[in-house]
Structures are given as structure tokens and as C-alpha cells.
Amino acid sequence: DKKDIGIVVPDDWQSVSYDCDQFALPTHYKKYLERVILPRGLVLDRTEKLVLDLFHSLDRSVPVVALCVLKGGFQYFADVCDNLKRHAAAHYPEAIQFNMDFIRLKSYEDDRANEEVQVIGGDNLEHLSGKQVIVVEDIVDTGNTIRKLMNVLAKYDPKSVKVVTMLSKRTPLNTSGYVADFSAFSIPVFFAVGYALDYNEYFRDLNHVCVLNNEGIEKFSA
Ligand code: 5GP
């Protein structure tokens, strides 16, 4: 299937970004942010179309499970599910029923940090067998995390797995060339925060996708 790389934020992202003063940002973060890159309204409008395409790619005869990758995925997951519910209901009487599940991933800390991640939380993944799984991520950077997750999911024999991500980073570190099935936006290399994306647990409570400034990187470093 053709992959949707999404709206391309150019390498000179400054040219398509917004002055922080133009948005109602939490005052406790304002001086640590360089620019607003993707206002929430744009993310929502883009996601409406992304989910429409996703919806039409589904097989109506196979049960669907939407899988949220916590923590960073929670906001985008909610947006994707809101749209899915709307389309599913609008297609009555052939409405699609879907379940939701939530997982967290933990990287192995020993030498086996290679091709698998440990899944913590969520239901027993046995229930994915035979289902159409939609994985919802906040960001795909090197692609390592999602590739490892795909290896884990494959063991439970789902009918299909589609990966939806709000952001895909165009990084040279993505050496495997992994590309998500549906990306809302393709971004150049910068550290994105907001919209549930954190920097050491800060900035999740920021409504728009923003770029940190150097002061922010220093202030909130671990
Ligand atoms: P990977 O390199 O395995 O594709 O990305 C793994 C994780 O790194 C993501 O799920 C996310 O938690 C974190 N990450 C990568 N790039 C960014 C970024 O620009 N901002 C934030 N907040 N997290 C990122």
C-alpha cells in the first residue's frame, strides 16, 4: 500500500512557523519556546483527512483495535479516535465497531536492546489475533521503537497492522528507511514538544507542537 508521508514541513521550518506571542501559550513555558510549528487547529484539520483515508483503507469485515502508545501518543490517539468514531457512525448501518487498548513500551537495558521492546500495561495482547490493528504514535524518529513494536505485535498474529503517527522526522538516523503508513506531518530534525510530546515530562500540557529554544533545553534537562 502507498504510504502517506503527510504535510511536509520544510527544512527551513522557521519560514513556516509562528511567533509564540500570537498564541495563548502557558506562561510557564513561553520563554523556553522558540516557535510554534503546528498549531492545534492545523493538526486537527489534517487529521480529519488522514482518518478519512485510514477509514477507507479498512476491511469492514474484520474487527478493529486502535492501540495507543503511551505516554506521548495519548493526545493524538484521542484525536484519531474522535474522527474514527464519527466516520464509523456515519457509515451506519455498516458501522465499524472498534476497541481501544493502551500500551507503554520499555526498552531493554541490557545488550539485547536490539530488535525488541518490552510492552508494559494494556490488556493481554492475545486479543489482537485476527484483528486489524491501528497503532497510534506521536512521533517516529529513527523508527527503531516502532520496528521493534511491530516485531512484538507480529507474534500475536493480527490480520493487519497499520501505523498512524502525528509526526515523522526526516532524520538520517532512520537507517532502515522505516515509513509509517499514515503520517500527519513530515518534519525536519528539531526537538518537538507539546501536544503530549514531552521533554523530561515537561511540555505535555501545551496545546500546539512547538520547538524548544536553548534556554528551554537547558532549564528542563534531566
Ligand atoms: P524512535 O527514534 O525510536 O523512532 O523514537 C522513539 C521516541 O523518541 C519517540 O516515541 C519519542 O518518545 C522520542 N522522540 C523522538 N523525537 C522526538 C522529538 O522531537 N520530541 C520528543 N518530545 N520526543 C521525541
Coordinates of N, CA and C and ligand atoms in Angstrom, one line a residue:
D1 N 0.8 -1.2 0.0 CA 0.0 0.0 0.0 C 0.9 1.3 0.0
K2 N 0.3 2.3 -0.6 CA 1.0 3.6 -0.7 C 1.0 4.2 0.7
K3 N 2.2 4.7 1.1 CA 2.3 5.4 2.4 C 2.0 6.9 2.2
D4 N 1.4 7.4 3.2 CA 1.1 8.9 3.2 C 2.1 9.6 4.1
I5 N 3.0 10.3 3.6 CA 4.0 11.0 4.4 C 3.5 12.3 5.0
G6 N 2.4 12.8 4.6 CA 1.7 13.9 5.2 C 2.2 15.3 4.7
I7 N 1.8 16.3 5.4 CA 2.2 17.7 5.0 C 3.7 17.8 5.3
V8 N 4.5 18.3 4.4 CA 5.9 18.4 4.6 C 6.3 19.8 5.2
V9 N 6.8 19.8 6.4 CA 7.3 21.0 7.0 C 8.7 21.1 6.4
P10 N 9.1 22.1 5.7 CA 10.4 22.2 5.0 C 11.6 22.3 6.0
D11 N 12.7 22.0 5.5 CA 13.9 22.0 6.3 C 14.1 23.4 7.0
D12 N 13.8 24.4 6.2 CA 13.9 25.8 6.9 C 12.5 26.1 7.5
W13 N 12.3 25.3 8.6 CA 11.0 25.3 9.3 C 10.6 26.7 9.8
Q14 N 11.7 27.5 10.0 CA 11.4 28.9 10.5 C 10.5 29.6 9.6
S15 N 10.6 29.3 8.3 CA 9.8 30.1 7.3 C 8.3 29.7 7.4
V16 N 7.9 28.6 8.0 CA 6.5 28.3 8.1 C 6.1 28.1 9.5
S17 N 6.8 28.8 10.4 CA 6.5 28.7 11.9 C 5.8 30.0 12.3
Y18 N 5.4 30.0 13.6 CA 4.6 31.2 14.1 C 5.3 31.7 15.3
D19 N 5.1 33.0 15.5 CA 5.6 33.7 16.7 C 4.8 33.2 17.9
C20 N 5.5 32.9 18.9 CA 4.8 32.4 20.1 C 3.8 33.4 20.7
D21 N 4.1 34.7 20.5 CA 3.2 35.7 21.0 C 1.8 35.7 20.4
Q22 N 1.7 35.0 19.3 CA 0.4 35.0 18.6 C -0.5 33.9 19.1
F23 N 0.0 33.1 20.1 CA -0.8 32.1 20.6 C -0.9 32.2 22.2
A24 N -2.0 31.6 22.7 CA -2.2 31.7 24.2 C -1.4 30.5 24.8
L25 N -0.2 30.6 24.9 CA 0.7 29.6 25.5 C 0.7 29.7 27.0
P26 N 0.9 28.6 27.7 CA 1.1 28.7 29.2 C 2.3 29.6 29.5
T27 N 2.1 30.5 30.4 CA 3.1 31.5 30.6 C 4.4 30.8 31.2
H28 N 4.2 29.7 31.9 CA 5.4 29.0 32.5 C 6.3 28.4 31.4
Y29 N 5.8 28.3 30.2 CA 6.7 27.8 29.1 C 7.1 28.8 28.1
K30 N 6.4 29.9 28.1 CA 6.6 30.8 27.0 C 8.1 31.2 26.6
K31 N 8.8 31.5 27.7 CA 10.2 32.0 27.4 C 11.1 30.9 27.0
Y32 N 10.7 29.6 27.0 CA 11.5 28.5 26.7 C 11.2 27.9 25.3
L33 N 10.3 28.6 24.6 CA 9.9 28.1 23.3 C 10.4 29.0 22.2
E34 N 10.9 28.4 21.1 CA 11.4 29.2 20.0 C 10.3 29.6 19.1
R35 N 9.5 28.7 18.6 CA 8.4 29.0 17.7 C 7.3 28.0 17.8
V36 N 6.1 28.3 17.4 CA 5.0 27.4 17.2 C 5.1 26.8 15.8
I37 N 5.2 25.5 15.7 CA 5.3 24.9 14.4 C 4.0 24.4 13.8
L38 N 3.2 23.7 14.6 CA 2.0 23.2 14.2 C 0.9 23.5 15.2
P39 N 0.1 24.6 14.9 CA -1.0 24.9 15.8 C -2.0 23.7 15.9
R40 N -2.6 23.6 17.0 CA -3.6 22.5 17.3 C -4.6 22.4 16.2
G41 N -5.1 23.6 15.7 CA -6.2 23.6 14.7 C -5.7 22.9 13.4
L42 N -4.5 23.2 13.0 CA -3.9 22.6 11.8 C -3.8 21.1 12.0
V43 N -3.3 20.6 13.2 CA -3.2 19.2 13.4 C -4.6 18.5 13.3
L44 N -5.6 19.2 13.9 CA -7.0 18.6 13.8 C -7.5 18.5 12.4
D45 N -7.3 19.6 11.6 CA -7.8 19.6 10.3 C -7.1 18.6 9.4
R46 N -5.8 18.5 9.6 CA -5.1 17.5 8.8 C -5.5 16.1 9.2
T47 N -5.8 15.9 10.5 CA -6.1 14.5 11.0 C -7.5 14.1 10.5
E48 N -8.4 15.0 10.3 CA -9.7 14.7 9.8 C -9.6 14.0 8.4
K49 N -8.7 14.5 7.6 CA -8.4 13.8 6.3 C -7.7 12.5 6.4
L50 N -6.7 12.6 7.3 CA -5.9 11.3 7.5 C -6.8 10.2 7.9
V51 N -7.7 10.4 8.8 CA -8.5 9.4 9.3 C -9.6 8.9 8.3
L52 N -10.0 9.9 7.5 CA -10.9 9.5 6.4 C -10.2 8.5 5.5
D53 N -8.9 8.8 5.1 CA -8.2 7.8 4.3 C -7.9 6.5 5.0
L54 N -7.6 6.6 6.3 CA -7.4 5.4 7.1 C -8.7 4.6 7.1
F55 N -9.8 5.2 7.3 CA -11.1 4.6 7.4 C -11.4 3.8 6.1
H56 N -11.1 4.5 5.0 CA -11.4 3.8 3.7 C -10.5 2.7 3.4
S57 N -9.4 2.6 4.1 CA -8.4 1.5 3.8 C -8.8 0.3 4.7
L58 N -9.7 0.4 5.6 CA -10.1 -0.7 6.5 C -10.9 -1.7 5.8
D59 N -10.8 -3.0 6.2 CA -11.6 -4.0 5.8 C -12.8 -4.1 6.7
R60 N -14.0 -3.8 6.2 CA -15.2 -3.7 7.1 C -15.6 -5.0 7.8
S61 N -15.0 -6.1 7.3 CA -15.4 -7.4 7.8 C -14.5 -7.9 8.9
V62 N -13.5 -7.1 9.2 CA -12.5 -7.5 10.3 C -12.6 -6.6 11.5
P63 N -12.7 -7.1 12.7 CA -12.7 -6.2 13.9 C -11.4 -5.4 14.0
V64 N -11.6 -4.1 14.5 CA -10.5 -3.2 14.6 C -10.2 -2.9 16.0
V65 N -8.8 -2.8 16.2 CA -8.4 -2.4 17.6 C -7.4 -1.2 17.3
A66 N -7.7 -0.1 18.0 CA -6.9 1.1 18.0 C -6.0 1.0 19.2
L67 N -4.7 1.0 18.9 CA -3.7 0.8 20.0 C -2.9 2.1 20.3
C68 N -3.0 2.6 21.5 CA -2.4 3.9 21.8 C -1.0 3.6 22.4
V69 N 0.0 4.2 21.9 CA 1.4 4.0 22.5 C 1.6 5.2 23.5
L70 N 1.5 4.9 24.8 CA 1.7 5.9 25.8 C 3.2 6.2 26.0
K71 N 3.5 7.4 26.6 CA 2.5 8.4 27.1 C 2.3 9.4 26.0
G72 N 3.3 9.6 25.1 CA 3.2 10.7 24.2 C 2.1 10.6 23.2
G73 N 1.5 9.4 23.0 CA 0.5 9.2 22.0 C -0.9 9.6 22.4
F74 N -1.1 9.9 23.7 CA -2.4 9.9 24.2 C -3.3 11.0 23.5
Q75 N -2.7 12.2 23.3 CA -3.5 13.3 22.7 C -3.8 13.0 21.3
Y76 N -2.9 12.5 20.5 CA -3.1 12.2 19.1 C -4.1 11.1 19.0
F77 N -3.9 10.1 19.9 CA -4.8 8.9 19.9 C -6.3 9.4 20.0
A78 N -6.5 10.3 21.0 CA -7.9 10.8 21.2 C -8.4 11.5 19.9
D79 N -7.6 12.3 19.3 CA -8.0 12.9 18.0 C -8.3 11.9 16.9
V80 N -7.5 10.9 16.8 CA -7.7 9.9 15.8 C -9.0 9.1 16.1
C81 N -9.2 8.8 17.4 CA -10.4 8.0 17.7 C -11.6 8.8 17.6
D82 N -11.6 10.1 17.9 CA -12.7 11.0 17.7 C -13.2 11.0 16.2
N83 N -12.2 11.1 15.3 CA -12.6 11.0 13.9 C -13.1 9.7 13.5
L84 N -12.4 8.6 14.0 CA -12.8 7.3 13.6 C -14.3 7.0 14.0
K85 N -14.6 7.4 15.2 CA -16.0 7.2 15.8 C -17.0 7.9 14.8
R86 N -16.6 9.2 14.4 CA -17.5 9.9 13.6 C -17.7 9.2 12.2
H87 N -16.7 8.8 11.6 CA -16.8 8.1 10.3 C -17.5 6.8 10.5
A88 N -17.2 6.1 11.5 CA -17.8 4.7 11.8 C -19.3 4.9 11.9
A89 N -19.7 5.9 12.7 CA -21.1 6.1 12.9 C -21.8 6.6 11.6
A90 N -21.1 7.4 10.8 CA -21.7 8.0 9.6 C -21.9 6.9 8.6
H91 N -21.3 5.8 8.7 CA -21.5 4.7 7.7 C -22.5 3.7 8.1
Y92 N -23.3 4.1 9.1 CA -24.4 3.3 9.5 C -25.3 2.9 8.3
P93 N -25.8 1.7 8.1 CA -25.8 0.6 9.0 C -24.6 -0.3 8.9
E94 N -23.6 0.1 8.1 CA -22.4 -0.8 8.1 C -21.4 -0.3 9.1
A95 N -21.8 0.3 10.2 CA -20.9 0.9 11.1 C -19.8 0.0 11.5
I96 N -18.6 0.5 11.7 CA -17.5 -0.3 12.2 C -17.3 -0.1 13.7
Q97 N -17.3 -1.2 14.4 CA -17.1 -1.1 15.8 C -15.6 -1.3 16.1
F98 N -15.0 -0.5 17.0 CA -13.6 -0.8 17.3 C -13.3 -0.7 18.8
N99 N -12.3 -1.4 19.1 CA -11.9 -1.4 20.5 C -10.6 -0.6 20.7
M100 N -10.4 -0.2 21.9 CA -9.2 0.6 22.2 C -8.3 -0.1 23.2
D101 N -7.0 0.0 23.0 CA -6.1 -0.5 24.1 C -4.9 0.4 24.2
F102 N -4.2 0.3 25.3 CA -3.2 1.3 25.6 C -2.0 0.5 26.1
I103 N -0.8 0.8 25.5 CA 0.4 0.1 25.9 C 1.5 1.2 26.2
R104 N 2.4 0.7 27.0 CA 3.7 1.5 27.2 C 4.8 0.6 26.8
L105 N 5.9 1.2 26.3 CA 7.0 0.4 25.8 C 8.2 0.8 26.7
K106 N 8.9 -0.3 26.9 CA 10.1 -0.1 27.8 C 11.3 -0.8 27.0
S107 N 12.3 0.0 26.8 CA 13.5 -0.6 26.1 C 14.3 -1.5 27.0
Y108 N 14.8 -2.5 26.5 CA 15.6 -3.4 27.3 C 16.9 -2.6 27.6
E109 N 17.4 -2.8 28.9 CA 18.5 -2.0 29.2 C 19.8 -2.8 29.1
D110 N 19.7 -4.1 28.8 CA 20.9 -4.9 28.6 C 21.3 -4.9 27.1
D111 N 22.2 -5.8 26.8 CA 22.7 -5.9 25.4 C 21.6 -6.3 24.4
R112 N 20.5 -6.8 24.9 CA 19.5 -7.3 23.9 C 18.7 -6.1 23.4
A113 N 19.1 -4.9 23.7 CA 18.4 -3.7 23.3 C 18.1 -3.7 21.8
N114 N 18.3 -4.8 21.2 CA 18.3 -4.8 19.7 C 16.9 -4.8 19.0
E115 N 16.3 -5.9 18.8 CA 15.1 -5.9 18.0 C 13.8 -6.0 18.7
E116 N 13.8 -5.9 20.0 CA 12.5 -6.0 20.7 C 12.4 -5.0 21.8
V117 N 11.1 -4.6 22.0 CA 10.9 -3.7 23.2 C 9.9 -4.6 24.1
Q118 N 9.9 -4.2 25.3 CA 9.0 -4.8 26.3 C 7.7 -4.0 26.3
V119 N 6.6 -4.7 26.2 CA 5.3 -4.0 26.3 C 4.8 -4.1 27.7
I120 N 4.6 -2.9 28.3 CA 4.0 -2.9 29.6 C 2.6 -2.2 29.6
G121 N 1.8 -2.7 30.5 CA 0.4 -2.1 30.6 C -0.4 -2.7 29.5
G122 N -1.7 -2.3 29.4 CA -2.6 -2.8 28.4 C -3.1 -4.1 28.7
D123 N -4.0 -4.6 27.9 CA -4.5 -6.0 28.0 C -3.5 -7.0 27.5
N124 N -3.8 -8.2 27.8 CA -3.0 -9.3 27.2 C -3.2 -9.2 25.6
L125 N -2.0 -9.1 25.0 CA -2.1 -8.8 23.5 C -2.6 -10.0 22.7
E126 N -2.9 -11.1 23.4 CA -3.5 -12.2 22.6 C -4.8 -11.8 21.9
H127 N -5.5 -10.8 22.4 CA -6.7 -10.4 21.8 C -6.6 -9.7 20.5
L128 N -5.3 -9.5 20.1 CA -5.1 -8.9 18.8 C -5.1 -9.9 17.6
S129 N -5.2 -11.1 18.0 CA -5.1 -12.2 17.0 C -6.3 -12.0 16.0
G130 N -6.0 -12.0 14.7 CA -7.1 -11.9 13.7 C -7.7 -10.5 13.5
K131 N -7.2 -9.5 14.3 CA -7.8 -8.2 14.2 C -7.0 -7.3 13.3
Q132 N -7.7 -6.2 12.9 CA -7.0 -5.1 12.2 C -6.5 -4.1 13.3
V133 N -5.2 -4.0 13.4 CA -4.6 -3.2 14.5 C -4.2 -1.8 13.9
I134 N -4.6 -0.8 14.5 CA -4.1 0.6 14.2 C -3.3 1.1 15.3
V135 N -2.0 1.2 15.1 CA -1.1 1.7 16.1 C -1.0 3.2 16.0
V136 N -1.2 3.9 17.1 CA -1.2 5.4 17.0 C 0.0 5.9 17.8
E137 N 0.9 6.6 17.1 CA 2.2 7.1 17.7 C 2.2 8.6 17.7
D138 N 2.9 9.2 18.6 CA 3.1 10.7 18.5 C 4.2 11.0 17.4
I139 N 5.3 10.3 17.5 CA 6.4 10.7 16.6 C 7.2 9.4 16.2
V140 N 7.6 9.4 15.0 CA 8.6 8.3 14.5 C 9.8 9.1 14.2
D141 N 10.9 8.8 14.9 CA 12.2 9.4 14.7 C 13.1 8.5 13.9
T142 N 13.9 7.7 14.6 CA 14.8 6.8 13.9 C 14.0 5.6 13.4
G143 N 12.8 5.4 13.9 CA 12.0 4.2 13.5 C 12.3 3.0 14.3
N144 N 13.3 3.1 15.2 CA 13.6 1.9 15.9 C 12.5 1.3 16.8
T145 N 11.9 2.3 17.6 CA 10.9 1.8 18.5 C 9.7 1.2 17.8
I146 N 9.3 1.7 16.7 CA 8.1 1.2 16.1 C 8.4 -0.1 15.4
R147 N 9.6 -0.2 14.9 CA 10.0 -1.5 14.2 C 10.1 -2.6 15.2
K148 N 10.6 -2.3 16.4 CA 10.6 -3.3 17.5 C 9.2 -3.7 17.9
L149 N 8.3 -2.7 18.0 CA 7.0 -3.0 18.4 C 6.3 -3.9 17.4
M150 N 6.6 -3.6 16.1 CA 6.0 -4.4 15.0 C 6.4 -5.9 15.2
N151 N 7.7 -6.1 15.6 CA 8.2 -7.5 15.8 C 7.4 -8.1 16.9
V152 N 7.1 -7.4 18.0 CA 6.3 -7.9 19.1 C 4.9 -8.2 18.7
L153 N 4.2 -7.3 18.0 CA 2.8 -7.5 17.6 C 2.7 -8.7 16.6
A154 N 3.7 -8.9 15.8 CA 3.6 -10.0 14.8 C 3.4 -11.3 15.5
K155 N 3.9 -11.4 16.7 CA 3.8 -12.7 17.4 C 2.4 -13.1 17.8
Y156 N 1.5 -12.0 17.8 CA 0.1 -12.3 18.2 C -0.8 -12.4 17.0
D157 N -0.2 -12.5 15.9 CA -0.9 -12.8 14.6 C -2.1 -12.0 14.3
P158 N -1.9 -10.7 14.3 CA -3.0 -9.8 13.9 C -3.3 -10.0 12.4
K159 N -4.5 -9.7 11.9 CA -4.8 -9.8 10.5 C -4.0 -8.7 9.7
S160 N -3.9 -7.5 10.3 CA -3.1 -6.5 9.7 C -2.7 -5.5 10.7
V161 N -1.6 -4.7 10.5 CA -1.2 -3.7 11.4 C -0.9 -2.4 10.5
K162 N -1.6 -1.3 10.9 CA -1.3 -0.1 10.2 C -0.8 0.9 11.3
V163 N 0.2 1.7 10.9 CA 0.8 2.6 11.8 C 0.4 4.1 11.4
V164 N -0.2 4.8 12.4 CA -0.5 6.2 12.2 C 0.4 7.0 13.2
T165 N 1.0 8.0 12.7 CA 1.8 8.9 13.5 C 1.5 10.4 13.2
M166 N 1.5 11.2 14.3 CA 1.3 12.6 14.0 C 2.5 13.2 13.3
L167 N 3.7 12.8 13.8 CA 4.9 13.4 13.2 C 5.9 12.3 12.7
S168 N 6.5 12.5 11.6 CA 7.6 11.6 11.1 C 8.8 12.6 10.9
K169 N 9.9 12.2 11.5 CA 11.1 13.0 11.4 C 12.0 12.6 10.2
R170 N 12.4 13.5 9.4 CA 13.3 13.2 8.3 C 14.7 13.2 8.8
T171 N 15.1 12.1 9.5 CA 16.4 12.0 10.1 C 17.3 11.0 9.4
P172 N 18.6 11.4 9.2 CA 19.5 10.4 8.6 C 19.7 9.2 9.5
L173 N 19.3 9.3 10.7 CA 19.4 8.2 11.6 C 18.4 7.0 11.4
N174 N 17.4 7.3 10.6 CA 16.5 6.3 10.2 C 17.1 5.4 9.2
T175 N 18.0 4.6 9.6 CA 18.8 3.8 8.6 C 18.0 2.7 7.9
S176 N 17.0 2.2 8.6 CA 16.2 1.1 8.0 C 15.2 1.6 7.0
G177 N 15.1 2.9 6.9 CA 14.1 3.5 5.9 C 12.7 3.3 6.3
Y178 N 12.4 3.0 7.6 CA 11.1 2.8 8.0 C 10.2 4.0 7.7
V179 N 9.0 3.7 7.2 CA 8.0 4.8 6.9 C 6.6 4.3 7.5
A180 N 6.0 5.2 8.3 CA 4.7 4.8 8.8 C 3.6 4.8 7.7
D181 N 2.6 4.1 7.9 CA 1.5 4.0 6.8 C 0.8 5.4 6.6
F182 N 0.5 6.1 7.7 CA -0.1 7.4 7.7 C 0.6 8.3 8.6
S183 N 1.2 9.4 8.0 CA 1.8 10.4 8.9 C 1.0 11.7 8.6
A184 N 0.7 12.4 9.7 CA 0.0 13.7 9.5 C 1.0 14.8 9.0
F185 N 2.2 14.7 9.5 CA 3.2 15.7 9.1 C 4.6 15.1 9.0
S186 N 5.4 15.5 8.1 CA 6.8 15.1 7.9 C 7.6 16.4 8.4
I187 N 8.4 16.2 9.4 CA 9.2 17.3 9.9 C 10.7 17.1 9.8
P188 N 11.4 18.2 9.7 CA 12.9 18.1 9.7 C 13.4 17.8 11.1
V189 N 14.7 17.8 11.2 CA 15.3 17.4 12.5 C 15.2 18.6 13.5
F190 N 14.3 18.6 14.4 CA 14.4 19.5 15.6 C 13.7 18.8 16.7
F191 N 13.8 19.3 17.9 CA 13.1 18.6 19.0 C 11.8 19.2 19.3
A192 N 10.7 18.4 19.0 CA 9.4 18.9 19.1 C 8.8 18.6 20.5
V193 N 8.1 19.6 21.0 CA 7.4 19.4 22.3 C 5.9 19.9 22.1
G194 N 5.1 19.5 23.1 CA 3.7 19.9 23.1 C 2.8 18.9 22.4
Y195 N 1.5 19.0 22.6 CA 0.6 18.0 22.1 C 0.9 16.6 22.6
A196 N 1.2 16.6 23.9 CA 1.6 15.4 24.6 C 3.0 14.9 24.4
L197 N 3.7 15.6 23.5 CA 5.2 15.3 23.4 C 5.9 16.0 24.5
D198 N 6.8 15.3 25.2 CA 7.4 15.9 26.4 C 8.9 16.1 26.2
Y199 N 9.5 16.9 27.1 CA 10.9 17.0 27.3 C 11.1 16.7 28.8
N200 N 11.6 15.6 29.1 CA 11.7 15.2 30.5 C 10.4 15.4 31.3
E201 N 9.3 15.0 30.7 CA 8.0 15.1 31.3 C 7.4 16.5 31.3
Y202 N 8.1 17.5 30.9 CA 7.5 18.8 30.8 C 6.9 19.0 29.3
F203 N 6.1 20.0 29.2 CA 5.5 20.4 27.9 C 4.4 19.5 27.4
R204 N 4.0 18.5 28.1 CA 2.9 17.7 27.6 C 1.6 18.5 27.7
D205 N 1.6 19.5 28.6 CA 0.4 20.4 28.8 C 0.5 21.6 28.0
L206 N 0.9 21.4 26.7 CA 1.0 22.5 25.8 C 0.2 22.1 24.5
N207 N -0.7 23.0 24.1 CA -1.7 22.6 23.0 C -1.1 22.5 21.6
H208 N 0.0 23.1 21.4 CA 0.5 23.2 20.0 C 1.9 22.5 19.9
V209 N 2.2 22.0 18.7 CA 3.6 21.5 18.6 C 4.5 22.7 18.4
C210 N 5.5 22.7 19.3 CA 6.5 23.8 19.3 C 7.9 23.3 19.3
V211 N 8.8 24.3 19.0 CA 10.3 23.9 19.1 C 10.8 24.6 20.3
L212 N 11.6 23.9 21.1 CA 12.3 24.4 22.3 C 13.4 25.4 21.9
N213 N 13.6 26.4 22.7 CA 14.8 27.2 22.5 C 15.9 26.7 23.4
N214 N 17.1 27.2 23.3 CA 18.3 26.7 24.0 C 18.1 26.9 25.5
E215 N 17.4 28.0 25.9 CA 17.1 28.2 27.3 C 16.2 27.1 27.9
G216 N 15.3 26.6 27.1 CA 14.4 25.6 27.5 C 15.1 24.2 27.6
I217 N 16.0 24.0 26.6 CA 16.8 22.7 26.6 C 17.6 22.7 27.9
E218 N 18.1 23.8 28.3 CA 19.0 23.8 29.5 C 18.1 23.7 30.8
K219 N 17.1 24.5 30.8 CA 16.2 24.6 32.0 C 15.6 23.3 32.4
F220 N 15.1 22.5 31.4 CA 14.4 21.3 31.7 C 15.2 20.0 31.4
S221 N 16.5 20.2 31.3 CA 17.3 19.0 31.1 C 17.3 18.1 32.3
A222 N 17.5 16.8 32.1 CA 17.3 15.9 33.3 C 18.4 16.1 34.3
Ligands
5GP1 P1 12.5 6.4 17.5 O1 13.8 7.0 17.3 O2 12.6 5.1 18.1 O3 11.6 6.4 16.2 O4 11.7 7.4 18.5 C1 11.4 7.0 19.8 C2 10.9 8.0 20.7 O5 11.8 9.1 20.8 C3 9.6 8.6 20.3 O6 8.5 7.8 20.6 C4 9.6 9.8 21.2 O7 9.2 9.5 22.5 C5 11.1 10.2 21.3 N1 11.3 11.4 20.3 C6 11.9 11.3 19.2 N2 12.0 12.6 18.6 C7 11.4 13.4 19.5 C8 11.1 14.8 19.5 O8 11.4 15.6 18.5 N3 10.4 15.3 20.5 C9 10.0 14.5 21.6 N4 9.4 15.1 22.6 N5 10.3 13.2 21.6 C10 10.9 12.6 20.6

